Coordinates of C-alpha atoms and ligand atoms in Angstrom, one line a residue:
X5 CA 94.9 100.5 95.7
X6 CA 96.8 102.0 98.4
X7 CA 98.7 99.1 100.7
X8 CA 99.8 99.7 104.4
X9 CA 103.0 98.7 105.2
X10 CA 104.4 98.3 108.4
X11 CA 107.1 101.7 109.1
X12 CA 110.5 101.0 110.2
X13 CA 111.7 101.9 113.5
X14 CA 113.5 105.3 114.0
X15 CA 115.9 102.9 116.2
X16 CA 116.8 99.6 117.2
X17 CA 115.0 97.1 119.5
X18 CA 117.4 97.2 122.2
X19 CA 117.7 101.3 122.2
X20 CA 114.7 102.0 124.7
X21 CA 116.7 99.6 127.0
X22 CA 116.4 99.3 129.9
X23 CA 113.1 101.5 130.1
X24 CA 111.2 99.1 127.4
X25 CA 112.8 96.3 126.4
X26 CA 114.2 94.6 123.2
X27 CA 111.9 91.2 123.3
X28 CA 108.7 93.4 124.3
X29 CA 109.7 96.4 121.7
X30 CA 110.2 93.2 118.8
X31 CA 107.0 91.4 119.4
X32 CA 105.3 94.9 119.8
X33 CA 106.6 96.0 116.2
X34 CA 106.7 92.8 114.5
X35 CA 103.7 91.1 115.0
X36 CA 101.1 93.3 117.0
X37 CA 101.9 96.6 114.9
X38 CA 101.7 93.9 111.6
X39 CA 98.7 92.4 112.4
X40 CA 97.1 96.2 112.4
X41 CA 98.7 96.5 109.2
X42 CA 97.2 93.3 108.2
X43 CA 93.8 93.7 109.2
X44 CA 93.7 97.5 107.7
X45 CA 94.8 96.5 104.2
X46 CA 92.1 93.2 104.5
X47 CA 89.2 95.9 105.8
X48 CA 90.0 98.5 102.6
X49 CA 89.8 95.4 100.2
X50 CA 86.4 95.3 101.2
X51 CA 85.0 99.3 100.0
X52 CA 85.3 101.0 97.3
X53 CA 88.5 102.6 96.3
X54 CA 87.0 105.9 96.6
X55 CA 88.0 105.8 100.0
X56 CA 91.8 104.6 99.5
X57 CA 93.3 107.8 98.2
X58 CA 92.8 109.3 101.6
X59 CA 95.1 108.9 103.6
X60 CA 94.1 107.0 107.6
X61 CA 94.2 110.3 109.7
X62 CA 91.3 111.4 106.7
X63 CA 89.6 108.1 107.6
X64 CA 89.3 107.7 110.9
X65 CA 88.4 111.5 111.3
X66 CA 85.2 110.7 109.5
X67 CA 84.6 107.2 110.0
X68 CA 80.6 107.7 109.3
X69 CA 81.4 108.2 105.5
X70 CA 82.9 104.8 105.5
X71 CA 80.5 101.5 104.6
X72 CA 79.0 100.5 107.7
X73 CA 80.1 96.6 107.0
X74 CA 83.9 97.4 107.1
X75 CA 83.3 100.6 109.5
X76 CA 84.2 98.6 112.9
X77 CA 87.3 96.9 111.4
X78 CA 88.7 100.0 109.9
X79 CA 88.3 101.9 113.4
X80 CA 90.0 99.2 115.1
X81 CA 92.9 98.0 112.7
X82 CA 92.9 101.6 110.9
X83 CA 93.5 103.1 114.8
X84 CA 96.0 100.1 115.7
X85 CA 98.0 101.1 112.6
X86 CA 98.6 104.9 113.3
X87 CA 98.3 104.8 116.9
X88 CA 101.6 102.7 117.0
X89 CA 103.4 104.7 113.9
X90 CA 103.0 107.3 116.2
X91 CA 103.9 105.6 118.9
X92 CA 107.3 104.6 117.7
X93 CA 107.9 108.0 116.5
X94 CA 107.4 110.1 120.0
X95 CA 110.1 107.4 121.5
X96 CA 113.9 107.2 121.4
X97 CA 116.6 106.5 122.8
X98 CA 118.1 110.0 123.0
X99 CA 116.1 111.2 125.8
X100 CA 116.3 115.3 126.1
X101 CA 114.5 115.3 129.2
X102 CA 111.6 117.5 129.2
X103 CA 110.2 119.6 126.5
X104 CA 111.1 123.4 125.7
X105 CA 109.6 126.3 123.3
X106 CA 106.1 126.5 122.6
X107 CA 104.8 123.2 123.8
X108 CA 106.7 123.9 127.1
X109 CA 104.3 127.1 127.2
X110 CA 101.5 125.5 126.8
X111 CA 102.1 122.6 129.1
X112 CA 103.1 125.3 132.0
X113 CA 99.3 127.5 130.9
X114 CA 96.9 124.7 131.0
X115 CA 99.0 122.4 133.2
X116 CA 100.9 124.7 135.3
X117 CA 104.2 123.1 135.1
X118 CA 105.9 120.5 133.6
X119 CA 106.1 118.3 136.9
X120 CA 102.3 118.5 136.8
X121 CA 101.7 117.4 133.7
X122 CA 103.2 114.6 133.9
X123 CA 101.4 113.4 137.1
X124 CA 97.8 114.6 135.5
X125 CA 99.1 112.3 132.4
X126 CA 99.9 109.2 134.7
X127 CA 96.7 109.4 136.9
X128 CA 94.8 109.3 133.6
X129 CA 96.5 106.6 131.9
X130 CA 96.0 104.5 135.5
X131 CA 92.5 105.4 135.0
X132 CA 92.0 102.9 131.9
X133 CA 90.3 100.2 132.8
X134 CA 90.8 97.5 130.2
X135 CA 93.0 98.3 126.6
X136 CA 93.6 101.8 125.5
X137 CA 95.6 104.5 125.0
X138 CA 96.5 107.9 126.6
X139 CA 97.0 110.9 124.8
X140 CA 98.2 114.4 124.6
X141 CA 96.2 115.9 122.0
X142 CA 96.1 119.4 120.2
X143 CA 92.2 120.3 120.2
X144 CA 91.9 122.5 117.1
X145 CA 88.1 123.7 117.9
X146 CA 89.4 125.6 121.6
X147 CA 93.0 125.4 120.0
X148 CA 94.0 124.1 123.4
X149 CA 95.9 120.7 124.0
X150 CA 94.6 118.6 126.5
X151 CA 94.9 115.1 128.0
X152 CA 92.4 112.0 126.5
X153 CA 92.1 108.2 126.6
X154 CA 90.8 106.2 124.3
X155 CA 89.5 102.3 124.5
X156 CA 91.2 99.8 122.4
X157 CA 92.5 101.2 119.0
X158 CA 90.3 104.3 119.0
X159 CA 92.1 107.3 117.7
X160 CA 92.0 110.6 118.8
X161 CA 91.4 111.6 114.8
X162 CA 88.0 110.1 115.2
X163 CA 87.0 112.9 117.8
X164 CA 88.3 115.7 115.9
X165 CA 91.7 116.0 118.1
X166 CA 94.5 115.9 116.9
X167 CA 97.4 113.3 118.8
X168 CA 100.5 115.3 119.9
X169 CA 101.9 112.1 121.8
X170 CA 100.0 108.6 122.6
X171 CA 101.0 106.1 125.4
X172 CA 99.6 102.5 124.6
X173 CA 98.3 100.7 127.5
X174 CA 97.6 97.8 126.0
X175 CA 99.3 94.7 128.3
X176 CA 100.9 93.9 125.4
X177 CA 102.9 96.6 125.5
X178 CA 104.3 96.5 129.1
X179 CA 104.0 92.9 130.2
X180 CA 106.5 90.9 129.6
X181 CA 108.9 93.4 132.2
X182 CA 106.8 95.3 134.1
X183 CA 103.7 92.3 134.6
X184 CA 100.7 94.3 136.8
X185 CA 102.9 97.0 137.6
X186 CA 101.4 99.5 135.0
X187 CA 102.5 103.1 136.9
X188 CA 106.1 101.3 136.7
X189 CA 106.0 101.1 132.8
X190 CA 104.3 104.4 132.8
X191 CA 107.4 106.1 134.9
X192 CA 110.3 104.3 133.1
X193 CA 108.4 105.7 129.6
X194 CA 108.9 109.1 130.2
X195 CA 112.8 108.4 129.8
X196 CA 112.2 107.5 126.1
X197 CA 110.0 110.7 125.0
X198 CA 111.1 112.6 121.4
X199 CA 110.3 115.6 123.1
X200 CA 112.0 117.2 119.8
X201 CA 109.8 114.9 118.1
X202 CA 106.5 116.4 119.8
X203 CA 107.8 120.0 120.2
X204 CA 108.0 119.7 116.2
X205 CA 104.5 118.4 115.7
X206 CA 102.6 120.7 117.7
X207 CA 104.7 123.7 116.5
X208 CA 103.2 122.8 112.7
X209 CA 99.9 123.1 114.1
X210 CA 100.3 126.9 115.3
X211 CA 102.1 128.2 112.7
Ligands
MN306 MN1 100.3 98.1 121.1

């Protein structure tokens, strides 16, 4: 049976510093992103390993096929575990600013510019009301990326789009600095983007 573990960060705790910091980033990691972990291995326990070989993205992009009695807990824990891998993995430390190459021309056609984007992507992740998560996603059907939330640990993969980069909104992820003051947390992220990281994703879905 195929077992979830929980990834290793692409950098220290204290890297993101002083944009997210070290106590929020270990808590984040070590416990939340577990307890998704946790939960996902418990819920695939419970259906048939016909399921298992498929990897989560498979999953959650076709959560009807699942057993309604673990359905729910696989959406939830299932989305909490790949929301944050990916999470982890649009961040670090090394910062290039703003993205360039294709993903740059895609932002500037169905955003405008850069600048814009980035304000479209805030207003929207301000828009959440409760826990969720805001996305950039690549939408394969118009083979357009656009901007999406989802509640709780909904993934994009179970709407047919496909995450390019995922901001989580939980409190959880923002509160122990930044308290009520989500559009603070939202400003300081955008100092920690892979944009490498994204430009690289996205290109692989063109190609
Ligand atoms: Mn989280």
């Amino acid at each position: 049976m195929v077992k979830y573990e929980l990834p290793r960060l692409p950098y220290a705790y204290d890297e993101l510093e002083p944009y997210i910091d070290k106590q929020t980033m270990e808590i984040h990691h070590k416990k939340h992103h577990q307890a998704y972990v946790d939960g996902l291995n418990r819920a695939l326990a419970k259906i048939s390993s016909e399921f298992h070989p498929k990897y989560i993205t498979s999953i959650l992009s076709d959560l009807n096929a699942i057993p309604e009695s673990a359905r729910s807990e696989i959406n939830f824990f299932g989305g909490g575990f790949e929301n944050h891998k990916l999470f982890w993995e649009i961040m670090t430390p090394k910062n290039n600013g703003r993205p360039d190459g294709k993903l740059s021309d895609s932002i500037d056609v169905y955003f405008d510019n850069f600048e814009n984007f980035k304000k479209e992507f805030s207003n929207k992740a301000m828009s959440i009301e409760g826990s969720g998560w805001c996305w950039l996603v690549f939408n394969q059907t118009f083979n357009k990326i656009e901007i999406v939330t989802t509640t709780n640990q909904d993934s994009p993969w179970s709407i047919r789009k496909i995450p390019l980069l995922g901001l989580d909104l939980w409190e959880h992820a923002y509160y122990l600095k930044y308290q009520n003051r989500r559009l603070d947390y939202i400003a300081a992220w955008w100092n920690v983007l892979n944009w490498d990281y994204v430009e690289n994703r996205f290109s692989e879905l063109i190609d």
